[in-house]
Coordinates of C-alpha atoms (C1' of nucleotides) in Angstrom, one line a residue:
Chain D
X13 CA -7.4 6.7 23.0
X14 CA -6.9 5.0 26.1
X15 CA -4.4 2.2 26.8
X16 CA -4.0 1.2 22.6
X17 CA -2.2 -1.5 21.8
X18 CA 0.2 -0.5 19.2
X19 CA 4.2 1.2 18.8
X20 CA 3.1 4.9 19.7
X21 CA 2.3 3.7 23.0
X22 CA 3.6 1.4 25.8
X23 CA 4.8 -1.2 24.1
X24 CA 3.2 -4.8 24.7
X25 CA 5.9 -6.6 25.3
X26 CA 7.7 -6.7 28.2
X27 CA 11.3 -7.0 27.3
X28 CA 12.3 -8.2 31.0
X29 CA 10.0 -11.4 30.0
X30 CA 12.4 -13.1 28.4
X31 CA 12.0 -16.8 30.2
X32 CA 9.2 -18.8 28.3
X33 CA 10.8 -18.6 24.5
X34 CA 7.8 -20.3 22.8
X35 CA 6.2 -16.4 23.0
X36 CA 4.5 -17.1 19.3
X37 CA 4.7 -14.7 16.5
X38 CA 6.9 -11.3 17.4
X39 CA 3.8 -8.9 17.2
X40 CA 5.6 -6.1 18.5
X41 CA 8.3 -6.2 15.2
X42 CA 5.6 -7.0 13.2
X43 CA 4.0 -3.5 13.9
X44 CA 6.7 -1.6 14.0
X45 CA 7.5 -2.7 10.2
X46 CA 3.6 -0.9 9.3
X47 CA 4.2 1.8 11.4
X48 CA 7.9 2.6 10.2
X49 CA 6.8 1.6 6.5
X50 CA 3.7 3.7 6.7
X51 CA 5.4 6.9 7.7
X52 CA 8.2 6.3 5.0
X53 CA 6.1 5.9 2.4
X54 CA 4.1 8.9 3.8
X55 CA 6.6 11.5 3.2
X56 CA 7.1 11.0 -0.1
X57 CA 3.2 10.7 -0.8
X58 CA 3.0 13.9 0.3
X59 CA 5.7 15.8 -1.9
X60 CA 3.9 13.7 -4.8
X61 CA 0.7 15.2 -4.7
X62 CA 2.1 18.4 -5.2
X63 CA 3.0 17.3 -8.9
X64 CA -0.5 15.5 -9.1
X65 CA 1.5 11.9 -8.7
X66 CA 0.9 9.1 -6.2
X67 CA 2.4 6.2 -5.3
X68 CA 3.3 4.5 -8.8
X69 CA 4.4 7.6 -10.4
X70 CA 7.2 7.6 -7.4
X71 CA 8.2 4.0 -8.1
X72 CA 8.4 4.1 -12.0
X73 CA 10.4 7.1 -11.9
X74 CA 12.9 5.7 -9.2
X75 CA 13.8 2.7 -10.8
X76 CA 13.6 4.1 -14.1
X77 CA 16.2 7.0 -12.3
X78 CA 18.4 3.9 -10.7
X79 CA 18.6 2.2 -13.8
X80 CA 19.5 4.5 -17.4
X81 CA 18.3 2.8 -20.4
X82 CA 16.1 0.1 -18.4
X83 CA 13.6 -1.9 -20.8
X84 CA 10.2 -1.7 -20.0
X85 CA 10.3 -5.1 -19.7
X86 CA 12.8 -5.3 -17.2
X87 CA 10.9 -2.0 -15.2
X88 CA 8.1 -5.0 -15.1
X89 CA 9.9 -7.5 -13.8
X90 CA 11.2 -5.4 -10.5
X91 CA 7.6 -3.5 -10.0
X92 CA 6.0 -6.7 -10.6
X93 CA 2.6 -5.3 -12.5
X94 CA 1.3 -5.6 -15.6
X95 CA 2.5 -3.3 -18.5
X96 CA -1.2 -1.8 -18.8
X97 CA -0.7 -0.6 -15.1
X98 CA 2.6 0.8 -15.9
X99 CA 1.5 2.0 -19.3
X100 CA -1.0 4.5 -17.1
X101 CA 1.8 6.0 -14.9
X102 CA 4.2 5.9 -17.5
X103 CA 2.7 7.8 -20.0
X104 CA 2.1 10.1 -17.8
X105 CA 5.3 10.9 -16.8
X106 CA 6.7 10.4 -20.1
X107 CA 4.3 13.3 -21.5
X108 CA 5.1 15.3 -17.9
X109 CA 8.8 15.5 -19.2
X110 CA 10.1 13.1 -16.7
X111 CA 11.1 10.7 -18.7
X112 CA 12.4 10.2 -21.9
X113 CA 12.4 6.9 -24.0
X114 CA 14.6 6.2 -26.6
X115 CA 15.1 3.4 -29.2
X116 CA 17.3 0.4 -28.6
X117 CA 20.2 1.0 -30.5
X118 CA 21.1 -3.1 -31.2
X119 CA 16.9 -3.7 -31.1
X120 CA 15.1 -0.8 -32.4
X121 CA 11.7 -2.7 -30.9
X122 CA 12.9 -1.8 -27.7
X123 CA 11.9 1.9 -25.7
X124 CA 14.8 2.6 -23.6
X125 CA 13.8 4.2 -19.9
X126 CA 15.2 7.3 -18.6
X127 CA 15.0 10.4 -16.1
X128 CA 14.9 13.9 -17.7
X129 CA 16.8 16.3 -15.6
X130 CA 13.5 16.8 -14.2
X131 CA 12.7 13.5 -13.3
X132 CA 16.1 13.1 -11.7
X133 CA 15.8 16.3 -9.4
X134 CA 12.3 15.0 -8.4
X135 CA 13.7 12.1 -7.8
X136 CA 16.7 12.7 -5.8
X137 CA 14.2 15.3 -3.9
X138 CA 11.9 12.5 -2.3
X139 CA 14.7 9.9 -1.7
X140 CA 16.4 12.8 0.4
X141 CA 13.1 13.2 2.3
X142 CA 13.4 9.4 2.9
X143 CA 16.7 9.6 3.4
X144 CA 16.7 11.7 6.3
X145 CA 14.1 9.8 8.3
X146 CA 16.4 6.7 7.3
X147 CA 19.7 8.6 8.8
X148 CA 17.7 10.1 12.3
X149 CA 16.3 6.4 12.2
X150 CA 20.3 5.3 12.4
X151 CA 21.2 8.3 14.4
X152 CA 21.0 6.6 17.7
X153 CA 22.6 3.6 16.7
X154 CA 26.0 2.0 16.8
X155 CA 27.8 0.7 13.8
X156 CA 26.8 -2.8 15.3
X157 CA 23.1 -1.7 15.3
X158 CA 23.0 0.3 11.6
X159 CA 24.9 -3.1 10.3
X160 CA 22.0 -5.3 11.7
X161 CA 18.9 -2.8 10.5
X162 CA 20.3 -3.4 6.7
X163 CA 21.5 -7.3 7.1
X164 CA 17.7 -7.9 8.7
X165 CA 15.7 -6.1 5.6
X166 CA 18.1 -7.5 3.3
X167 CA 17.7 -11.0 4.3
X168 CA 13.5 -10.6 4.8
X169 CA 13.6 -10.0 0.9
X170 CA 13.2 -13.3 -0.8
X171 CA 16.8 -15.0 -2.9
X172 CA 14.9 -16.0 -5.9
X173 CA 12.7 -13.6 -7.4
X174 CA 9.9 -15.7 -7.3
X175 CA 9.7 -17.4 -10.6
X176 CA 6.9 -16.1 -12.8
X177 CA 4.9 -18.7 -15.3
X178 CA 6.9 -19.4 -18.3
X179 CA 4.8 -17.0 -20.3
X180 CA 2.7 -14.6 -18.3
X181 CA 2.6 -11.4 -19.1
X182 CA 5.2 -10.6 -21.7
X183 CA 4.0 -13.1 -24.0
Chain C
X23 CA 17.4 -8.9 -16.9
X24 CA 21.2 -7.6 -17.2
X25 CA 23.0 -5.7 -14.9
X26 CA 19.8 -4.3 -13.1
X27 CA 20.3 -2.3 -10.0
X28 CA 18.4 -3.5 -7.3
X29 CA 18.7 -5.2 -4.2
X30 CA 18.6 -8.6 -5.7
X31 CA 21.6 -8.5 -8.1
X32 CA 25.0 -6.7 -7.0
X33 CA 24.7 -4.3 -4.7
X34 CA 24.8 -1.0 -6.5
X35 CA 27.3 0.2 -3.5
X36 CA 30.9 -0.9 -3.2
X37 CA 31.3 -1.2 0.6
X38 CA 34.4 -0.1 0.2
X39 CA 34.1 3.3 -1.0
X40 CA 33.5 5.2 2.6
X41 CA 35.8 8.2 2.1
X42 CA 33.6 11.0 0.4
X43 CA 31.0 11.2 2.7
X44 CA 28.6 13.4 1.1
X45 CA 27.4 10.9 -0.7
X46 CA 23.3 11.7 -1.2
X47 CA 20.5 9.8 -0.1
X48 CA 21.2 5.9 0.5
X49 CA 19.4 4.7 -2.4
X50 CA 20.5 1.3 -1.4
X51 CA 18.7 1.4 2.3
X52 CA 15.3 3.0 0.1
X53 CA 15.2 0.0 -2.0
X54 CA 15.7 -2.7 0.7
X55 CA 13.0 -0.8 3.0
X56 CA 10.5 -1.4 -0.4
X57 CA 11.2 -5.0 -1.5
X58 CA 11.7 -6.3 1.8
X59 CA 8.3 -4.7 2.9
X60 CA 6.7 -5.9 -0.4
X61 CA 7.7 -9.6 0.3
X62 CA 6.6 -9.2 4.0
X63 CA 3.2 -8.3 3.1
X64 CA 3.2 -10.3 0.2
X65 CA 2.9 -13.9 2.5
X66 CA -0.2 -12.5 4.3
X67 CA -1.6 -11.6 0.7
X68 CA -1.7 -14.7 -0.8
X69 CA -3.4 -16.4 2.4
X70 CA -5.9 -13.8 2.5
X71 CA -6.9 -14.7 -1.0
X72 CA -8.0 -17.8 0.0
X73 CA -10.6 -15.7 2.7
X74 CA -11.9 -14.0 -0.2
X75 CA -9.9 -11.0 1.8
X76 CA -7.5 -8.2 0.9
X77 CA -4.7 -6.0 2.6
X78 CA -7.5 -4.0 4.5
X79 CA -9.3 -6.4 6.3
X80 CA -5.7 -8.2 7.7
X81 CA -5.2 -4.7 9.1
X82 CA -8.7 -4.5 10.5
X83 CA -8.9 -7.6 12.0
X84 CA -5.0 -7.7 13.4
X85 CA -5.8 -4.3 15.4
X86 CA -8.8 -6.1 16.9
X87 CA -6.9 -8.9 17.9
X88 CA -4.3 -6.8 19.8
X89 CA -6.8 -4.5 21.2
X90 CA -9.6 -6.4 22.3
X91 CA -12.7 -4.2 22.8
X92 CA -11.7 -1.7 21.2
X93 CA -14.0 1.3 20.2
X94 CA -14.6 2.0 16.2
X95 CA -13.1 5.7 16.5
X96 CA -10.0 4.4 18.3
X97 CA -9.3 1.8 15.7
X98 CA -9.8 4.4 12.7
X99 CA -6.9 6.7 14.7
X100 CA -4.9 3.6 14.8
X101 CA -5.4 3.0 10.4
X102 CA -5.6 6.5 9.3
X103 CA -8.8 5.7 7.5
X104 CA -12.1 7.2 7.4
X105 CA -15.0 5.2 8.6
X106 CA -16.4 4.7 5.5
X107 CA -13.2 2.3 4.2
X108 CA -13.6 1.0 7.4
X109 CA -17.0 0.3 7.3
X110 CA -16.9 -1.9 4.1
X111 CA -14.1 -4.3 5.7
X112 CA -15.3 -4.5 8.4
X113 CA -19.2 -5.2 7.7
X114 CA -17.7 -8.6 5.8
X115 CA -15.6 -9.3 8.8
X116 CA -18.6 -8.8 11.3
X117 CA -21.0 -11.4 8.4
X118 CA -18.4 -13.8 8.2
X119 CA -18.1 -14.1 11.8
X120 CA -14.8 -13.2 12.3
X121 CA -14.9 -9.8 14.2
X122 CA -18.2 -9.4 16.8
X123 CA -19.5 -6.0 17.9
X124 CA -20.9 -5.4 21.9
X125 CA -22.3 -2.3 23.0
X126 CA -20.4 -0.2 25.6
X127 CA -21.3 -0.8 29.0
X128 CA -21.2 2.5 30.4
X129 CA -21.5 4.5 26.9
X130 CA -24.2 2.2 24.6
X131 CA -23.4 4.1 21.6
X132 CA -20.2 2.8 21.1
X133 CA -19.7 -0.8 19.6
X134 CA -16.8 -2.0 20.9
X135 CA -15.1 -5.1 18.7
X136 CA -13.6 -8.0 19.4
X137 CA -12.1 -10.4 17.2
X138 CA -14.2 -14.2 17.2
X139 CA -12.1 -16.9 17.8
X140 CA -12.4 -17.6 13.8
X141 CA -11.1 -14.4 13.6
X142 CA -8.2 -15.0 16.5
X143 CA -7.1 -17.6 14.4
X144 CA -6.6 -16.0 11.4
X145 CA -4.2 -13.5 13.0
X146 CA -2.6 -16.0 14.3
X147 CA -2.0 -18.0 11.1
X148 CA -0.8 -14.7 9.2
X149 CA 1.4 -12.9 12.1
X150 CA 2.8 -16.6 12.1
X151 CA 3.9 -16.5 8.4
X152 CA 5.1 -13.0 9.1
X153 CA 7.0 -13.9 12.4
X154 CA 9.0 -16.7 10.1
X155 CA 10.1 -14.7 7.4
X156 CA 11.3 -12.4 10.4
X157 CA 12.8 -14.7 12.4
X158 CA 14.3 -15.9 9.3
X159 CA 15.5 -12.7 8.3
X160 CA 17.3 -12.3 12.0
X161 CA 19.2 -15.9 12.0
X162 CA 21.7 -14.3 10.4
X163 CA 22.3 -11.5 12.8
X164 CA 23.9 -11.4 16.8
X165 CA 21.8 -9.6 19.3
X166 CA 23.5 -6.4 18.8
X167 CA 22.0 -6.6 15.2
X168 CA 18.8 -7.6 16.5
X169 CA 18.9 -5.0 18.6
X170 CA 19.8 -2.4 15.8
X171 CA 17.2 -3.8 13.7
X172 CA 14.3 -3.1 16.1
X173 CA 15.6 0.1 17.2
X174 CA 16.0 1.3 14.0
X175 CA 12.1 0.9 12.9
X176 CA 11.5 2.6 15.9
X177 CA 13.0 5.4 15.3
X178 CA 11.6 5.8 12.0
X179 CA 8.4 6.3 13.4
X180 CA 6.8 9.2 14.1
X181 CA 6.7 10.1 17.4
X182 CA 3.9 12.4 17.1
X183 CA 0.6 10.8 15.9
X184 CA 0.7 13.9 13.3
X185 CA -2.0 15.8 14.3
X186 CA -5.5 15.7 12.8
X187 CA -7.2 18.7 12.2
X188 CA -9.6 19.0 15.2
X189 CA -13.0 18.6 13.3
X190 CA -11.9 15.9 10.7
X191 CA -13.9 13.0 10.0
X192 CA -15.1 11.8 13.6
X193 CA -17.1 15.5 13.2
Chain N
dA5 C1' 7.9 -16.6 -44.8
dA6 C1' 6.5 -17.6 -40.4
dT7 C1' 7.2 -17.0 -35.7
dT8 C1' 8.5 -14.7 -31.7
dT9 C1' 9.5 -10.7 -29.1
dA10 C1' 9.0 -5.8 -27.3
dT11 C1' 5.9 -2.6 -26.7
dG12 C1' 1.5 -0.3 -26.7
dT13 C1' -3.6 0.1 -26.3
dC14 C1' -8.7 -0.5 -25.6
dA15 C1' -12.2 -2.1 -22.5
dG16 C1' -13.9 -3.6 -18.4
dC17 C1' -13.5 -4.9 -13.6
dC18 C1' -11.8 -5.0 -8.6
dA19 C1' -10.0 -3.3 -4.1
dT20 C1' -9.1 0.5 -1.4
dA21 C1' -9.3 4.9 -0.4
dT22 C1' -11.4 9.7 -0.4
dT23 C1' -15.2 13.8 0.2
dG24 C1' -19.6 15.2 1.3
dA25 C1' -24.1 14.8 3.1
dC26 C1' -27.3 12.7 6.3
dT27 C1' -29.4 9.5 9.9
dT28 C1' -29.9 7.3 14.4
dA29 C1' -28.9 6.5 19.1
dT30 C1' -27.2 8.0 23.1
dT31 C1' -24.8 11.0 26.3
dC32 C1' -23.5 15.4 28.0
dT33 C1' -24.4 20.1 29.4
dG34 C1' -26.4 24.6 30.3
Chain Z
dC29 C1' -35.3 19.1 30.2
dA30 C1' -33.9 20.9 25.6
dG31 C1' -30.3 21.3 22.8
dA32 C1' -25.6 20.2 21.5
dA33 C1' -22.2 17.0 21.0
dT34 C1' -20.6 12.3 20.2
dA35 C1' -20.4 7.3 18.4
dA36 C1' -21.5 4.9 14.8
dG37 C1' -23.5 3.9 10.3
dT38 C1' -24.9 4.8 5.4
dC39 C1' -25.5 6.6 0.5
dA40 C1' -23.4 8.4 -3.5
dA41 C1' -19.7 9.9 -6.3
dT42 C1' -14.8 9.9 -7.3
dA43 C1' -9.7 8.7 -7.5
dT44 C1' -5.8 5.5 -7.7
dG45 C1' -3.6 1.6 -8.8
dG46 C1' -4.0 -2.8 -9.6
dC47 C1' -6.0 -6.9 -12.8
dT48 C1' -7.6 -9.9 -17.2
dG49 C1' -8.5 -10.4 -22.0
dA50 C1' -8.1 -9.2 -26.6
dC51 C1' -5.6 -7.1 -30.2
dA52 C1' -2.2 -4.2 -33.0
dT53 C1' 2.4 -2.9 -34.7
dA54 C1' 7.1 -3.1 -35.5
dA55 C1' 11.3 -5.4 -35.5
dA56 C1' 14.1 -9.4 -34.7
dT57 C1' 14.8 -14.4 -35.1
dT58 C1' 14.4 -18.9 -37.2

DNA sequence: AATTTATGTCAGCCATATTGACTTATTCTG
DNA sequence: CAGAATAAGTCAATATGGCTGACATAAATT
């Protein structure tokens, strides 16, 4: 693969050519987000299939794990998908013994989320998978340059949670 | 949406409490990694949409920008896809005109791709949503962050294309 | 009593990816 | 040169994770 144009390789730009600023869109960063994102999410994909889950398993169970008692309507609103999608993966896990839901105590209509013991170990198991790439990611850094890596993804995530259409979904 | 613990509302980790280090995974550096990637690619979706395009073809059609010429097998290493996912995006993106195919000048078998200057400018457009959100997202910071940030996405890729099993797909 | 809300479910469709099996050119090699 | 290897493409079937639309049920609100 001769002379490729992307991260693995010689990078593109040449950070001495620093004079003409109008240089356009920073291709260079935006690759390095796919590449780094792609190899993050990979490590977890890969402990997944060993329980016959993928992607969306991981992210229900996460959030469900970060947030005890969670409404499923409120799981909807941070995974942004529809509640048949999450229906699919959630069922799953619910009949996997991952999770458990139980009634609202003030609004028995609602199915409070949560992690089984289970579906906390499997949890904490990929985030420390993650975790380590995150923490040899930061190994090289200063406390200047670990500040900046969270400030930047923190402030690429949009303020307002884009508003969604007075009655969408959860109608 | 009360008290929910995501990146949006109040950050689930008091800044304060550094003693204990053994502290697990850094749940809060996980979820910034997926909704900051989520909005990312989220601006690219919605111009897409208006192409008739998804996700795959942006990637298709980026690597051909940056690697003019390209050969098919070297842009399948780049994605990680076989050549069947590749073929389907990349058919429409040869029919529509934005991606053009010329044979090898020393080795006729291979088509080597270039994007059409169609296609040129729809990377452009899209890395230039991107690059905003980005450059957005580093106002904030000094060059020290800047710095950090970069380095740190870096690092989180692999360094090693992993492997691929010597008689894979390209068989 | 009527309406709204929270949740779930059925059915069908789309986008993207996979495996496996083959075909067609073309190049390389013994 | 004959045969093997390589570059690319194609057909068919399948999986995953999304979507819309249409309903159903139970509980809370008005």
């Amino acid at each position: 693969m001769a002379d490729i144009n992307f991260s693995r390789s010689a990078p593109p730009v040449d950070p001495a050519a620093k004079a003409a600023e109008p240089s356009g869109p920073d291709f260079q960063l935006i690759e390095l987000l796919f590449f780094a994102y792609r190899d993050f999410v990979g490590d977890a994909d890969q402990m997944l299939a060993r329980y016959g889950f993928g992607r969306a398993h991981h992210r229900v169970l996460y959030f469900v794990e970060r947030n005890p008692g969670i409404r499923v309507t409120d799981l909807l609103d941070i995974l942004r998908i529809t509640k048949q999608s999450l229906g699919r993966v959630l069922k799953q896990l619910v009949d996997e013994g991952f999770i458990l839901q139980t009634p609202g105590e003030s609004d028995r209509r609602q199915r409070l989320l949560h992690a089984t013991r289970k579906g906390s170990r499997l949890v904490q198991e990929l985030a420390e998978r993650q975790s380590q790439r995150l923490e040899q990611a930061a190994a090289g850094l200063d406390a200047a340059g670990r500040a900046g890596a969270r400030a930047f993804l923190q402030n690429m995530i949009d303020r307002d949670a884009p508003p969604r259409a007075p009655s969408d979904d959860v109608a």
